Coordinates of C-alpha atoms in Angstrom, one line a residue:
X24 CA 77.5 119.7 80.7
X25 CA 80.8 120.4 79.5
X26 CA 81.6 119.3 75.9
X27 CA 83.0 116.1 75.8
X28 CA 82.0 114.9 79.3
X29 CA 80.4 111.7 79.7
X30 CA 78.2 110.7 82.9
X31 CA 77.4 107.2 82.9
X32 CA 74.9 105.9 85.3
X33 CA 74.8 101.6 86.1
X34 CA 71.3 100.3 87.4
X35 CA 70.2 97.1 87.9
X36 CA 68.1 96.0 85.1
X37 CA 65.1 95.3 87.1
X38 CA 65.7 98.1 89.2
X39 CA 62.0 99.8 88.5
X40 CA 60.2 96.4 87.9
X41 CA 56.6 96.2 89.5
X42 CA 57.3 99.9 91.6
X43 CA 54.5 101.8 91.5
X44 CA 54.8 105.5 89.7
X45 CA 54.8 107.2 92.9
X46 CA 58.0 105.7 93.9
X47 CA 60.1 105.3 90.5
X48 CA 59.3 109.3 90.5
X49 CA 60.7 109.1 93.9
X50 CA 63.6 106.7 93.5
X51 CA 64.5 109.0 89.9
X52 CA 64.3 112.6 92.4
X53 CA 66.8 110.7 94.7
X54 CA 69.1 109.6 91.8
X55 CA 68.9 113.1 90.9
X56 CA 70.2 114.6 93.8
X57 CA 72.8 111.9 94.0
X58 CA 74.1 112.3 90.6
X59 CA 74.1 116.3 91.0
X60 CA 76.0 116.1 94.0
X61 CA 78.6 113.5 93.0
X62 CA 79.6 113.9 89.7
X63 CA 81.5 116.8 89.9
X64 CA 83.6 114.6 92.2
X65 CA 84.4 112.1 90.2
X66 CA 87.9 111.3 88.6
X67 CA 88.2 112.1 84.7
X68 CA 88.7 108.6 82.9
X69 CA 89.0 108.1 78.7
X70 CA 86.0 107.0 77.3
X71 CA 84.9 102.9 78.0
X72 CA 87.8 103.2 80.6
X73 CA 85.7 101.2 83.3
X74 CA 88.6 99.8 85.0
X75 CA 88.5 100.7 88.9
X76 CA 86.4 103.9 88.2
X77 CA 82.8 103.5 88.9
X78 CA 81.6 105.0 91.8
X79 CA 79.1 102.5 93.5
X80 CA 76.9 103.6 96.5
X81 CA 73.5 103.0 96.9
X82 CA 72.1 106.5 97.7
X83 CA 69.3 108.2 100.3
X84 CA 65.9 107.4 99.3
X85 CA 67.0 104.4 96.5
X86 CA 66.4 101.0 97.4
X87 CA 69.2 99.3 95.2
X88 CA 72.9 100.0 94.3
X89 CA 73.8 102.6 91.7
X90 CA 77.2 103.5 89.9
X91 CA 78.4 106.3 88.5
X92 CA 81.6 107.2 86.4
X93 CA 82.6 110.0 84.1
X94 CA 84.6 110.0 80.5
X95 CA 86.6 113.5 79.7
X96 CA 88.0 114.7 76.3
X97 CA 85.5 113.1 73.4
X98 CA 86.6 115.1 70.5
X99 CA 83.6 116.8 68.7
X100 CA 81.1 115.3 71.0
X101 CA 78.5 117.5 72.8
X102 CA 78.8 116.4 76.9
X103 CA 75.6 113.9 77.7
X104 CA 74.5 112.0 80.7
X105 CA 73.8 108.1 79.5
X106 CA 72.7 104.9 81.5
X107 CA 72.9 101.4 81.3
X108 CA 70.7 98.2 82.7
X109 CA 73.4 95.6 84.1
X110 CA 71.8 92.2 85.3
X111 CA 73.2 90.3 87.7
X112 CA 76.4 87.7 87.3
X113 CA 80.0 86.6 86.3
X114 CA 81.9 87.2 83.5
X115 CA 82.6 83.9 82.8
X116 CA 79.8 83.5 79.9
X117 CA 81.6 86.0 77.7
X118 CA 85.1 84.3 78.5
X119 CA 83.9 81.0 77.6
X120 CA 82.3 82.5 74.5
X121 CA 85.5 84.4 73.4
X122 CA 87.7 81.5 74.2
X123 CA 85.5 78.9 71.7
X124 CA 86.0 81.9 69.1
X125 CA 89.6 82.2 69.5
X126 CA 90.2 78.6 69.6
X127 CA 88.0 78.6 66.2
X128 CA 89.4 81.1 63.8
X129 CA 93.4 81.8 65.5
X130 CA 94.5 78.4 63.5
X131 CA 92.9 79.5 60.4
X132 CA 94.3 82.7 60.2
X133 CA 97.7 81.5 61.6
X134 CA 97.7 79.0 58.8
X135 CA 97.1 81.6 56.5
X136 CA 100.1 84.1 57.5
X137 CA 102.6 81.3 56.9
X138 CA 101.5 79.9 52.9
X139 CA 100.7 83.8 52.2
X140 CA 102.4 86.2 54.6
X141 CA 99.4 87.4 55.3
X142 CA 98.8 90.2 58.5
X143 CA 96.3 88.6 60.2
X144 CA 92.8 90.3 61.7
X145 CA 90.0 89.4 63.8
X146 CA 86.9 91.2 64.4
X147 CA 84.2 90.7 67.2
X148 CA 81.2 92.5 66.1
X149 CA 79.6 94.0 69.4
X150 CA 75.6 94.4 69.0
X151 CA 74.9 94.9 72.1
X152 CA 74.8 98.4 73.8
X153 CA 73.7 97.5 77.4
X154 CA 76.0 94.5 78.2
X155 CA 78.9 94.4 76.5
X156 CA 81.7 97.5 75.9
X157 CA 85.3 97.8 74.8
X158 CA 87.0 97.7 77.9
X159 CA 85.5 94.3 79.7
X160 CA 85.7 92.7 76.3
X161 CA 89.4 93.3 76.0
X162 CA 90.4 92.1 79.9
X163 CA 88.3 88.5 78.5
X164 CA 90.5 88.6 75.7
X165 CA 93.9 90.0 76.4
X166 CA 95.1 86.9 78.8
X167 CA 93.3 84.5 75.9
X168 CA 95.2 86.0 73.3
X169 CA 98.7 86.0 75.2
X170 CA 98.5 82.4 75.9
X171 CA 99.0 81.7 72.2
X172 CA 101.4 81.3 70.1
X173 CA 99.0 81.6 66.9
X174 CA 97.1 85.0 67.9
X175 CA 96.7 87.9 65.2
X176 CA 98.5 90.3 64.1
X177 CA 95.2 92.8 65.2
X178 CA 92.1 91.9 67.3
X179 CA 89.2 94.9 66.7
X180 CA 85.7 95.0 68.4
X181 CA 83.3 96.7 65.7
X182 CA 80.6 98.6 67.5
X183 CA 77.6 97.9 64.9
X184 CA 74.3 99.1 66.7
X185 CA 75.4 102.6 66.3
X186 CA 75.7 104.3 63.0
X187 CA 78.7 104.9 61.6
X188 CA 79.7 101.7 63.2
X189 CA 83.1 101.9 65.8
X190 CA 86.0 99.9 65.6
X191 CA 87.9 99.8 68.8
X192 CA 91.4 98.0 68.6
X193 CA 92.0 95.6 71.1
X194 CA 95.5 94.3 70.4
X195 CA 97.6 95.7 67.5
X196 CA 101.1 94.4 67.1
X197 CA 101.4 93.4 71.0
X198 CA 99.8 96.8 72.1
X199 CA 96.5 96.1 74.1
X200 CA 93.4 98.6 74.1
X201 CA 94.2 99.3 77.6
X202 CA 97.8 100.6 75.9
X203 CA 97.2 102.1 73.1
X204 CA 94.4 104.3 75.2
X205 CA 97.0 105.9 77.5
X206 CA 98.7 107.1 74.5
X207 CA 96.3 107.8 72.0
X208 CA 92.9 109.7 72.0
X209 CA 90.1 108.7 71.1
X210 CA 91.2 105.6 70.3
X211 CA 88.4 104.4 68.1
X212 CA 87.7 105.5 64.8
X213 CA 84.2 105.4 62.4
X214 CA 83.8 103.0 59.6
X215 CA 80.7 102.6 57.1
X216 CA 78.1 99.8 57.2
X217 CA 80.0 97.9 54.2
X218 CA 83.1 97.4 56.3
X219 CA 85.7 99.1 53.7
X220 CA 87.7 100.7 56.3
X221 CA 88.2 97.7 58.0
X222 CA 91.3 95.6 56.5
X223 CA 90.0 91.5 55.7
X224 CA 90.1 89.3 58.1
X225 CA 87.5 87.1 60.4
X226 CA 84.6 88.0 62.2
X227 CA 83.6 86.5 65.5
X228 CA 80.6 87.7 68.2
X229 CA 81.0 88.2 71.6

């Protein structure tokens, strides 16, 4: 694989749950042809761009959906094929969880820009690599954060089940992750475990 490519596979987390091995070899030779033939098709997106890009089908010889989509120009990084367990249901779990976050720590850090002047930052810490990424994170946030008059100067989501950890911006002085991608690239950047290259601010989960 070309370096820097990125094919990402989507399966439904129970997907190979009480199959025999007969047929998970069979349902993972079928995947295999699919993925073969299709991902040279498919359009060239920036990395955790999953907006309108996966390609969903549910191929010969596989008994359940599948998705695929594929990430270009990861500077440094060797090409890879990865996949990810999604289970079933809405977004509105993380919304609601994001929104009781923001409607906790925005007043305490808008009441600390006006006494100090302070820039104000807020960090979700994301610990999760199968669920959650960057870019459905930041359409949960965005219209949260644009409703309100008391939102941050800078919103980050800090990757930390990788090592280095990854902070991903996901609004910087009125530029949205979904902005500053088309412009900039890659658009995160590596800090250490003690979280100096991170400027203070408050950390929420989502």
């Amino acid at each position: 694989m070309a370096n820097g490519v990125v094919i990402e596979m989507h399966l439904p987390i129970d997907a190979f749950t009480d199959r025999k091995m007969p047929e998970v070899r069979a349902i993972q030779a079928a995947l295999l042809a699919w993925i073969t033939a299709t991902a040279p098709t498919l359009p060239p997106r920036r990395y955790a761009d999953y907006r309108d890009t996966l390609v969903t089908a549910q191929p010969a010889g596989v008994p359940f959906q599948a998705s695929l989509v594929r990430f270009d120009g990861i500077a440094g990084m060797e090409g890879r094929f990865q996949l990810k367990h999604l289970t079933r249901g809405s977004e509105t779990p993380r919304v609601e969880r994001i929104a009781r976050a923001c409607e906790k720590k925005f007043p305490k850090l808008a009441r600390w820009k006006q006494s100090d002047g302070a820039r104000t930052v807020l960090v979700f810490e994301d610990n999760d690599v199968q669920l959650t990424n960057v870019s459905i994170v930041a359409e949960a946030y965005l219209p949260i954060a644009s409703a309100r008059a008391d939102a941050p100067d800078e919103t980050y989501m800090v990757s930390t089940y990788t090592s280095p950890w990854y902070a991903w911006p996901l609004l910087v002085a009125g530029q949205s992750y979904f902005d500053l991608a088309a412009i900039s690239h890659p658009i995160h950047f590596e800090m250490d475990t003690s979280g100096r290259l991170l400027k203070p601010g408050l950390t929420a989960h989502v």
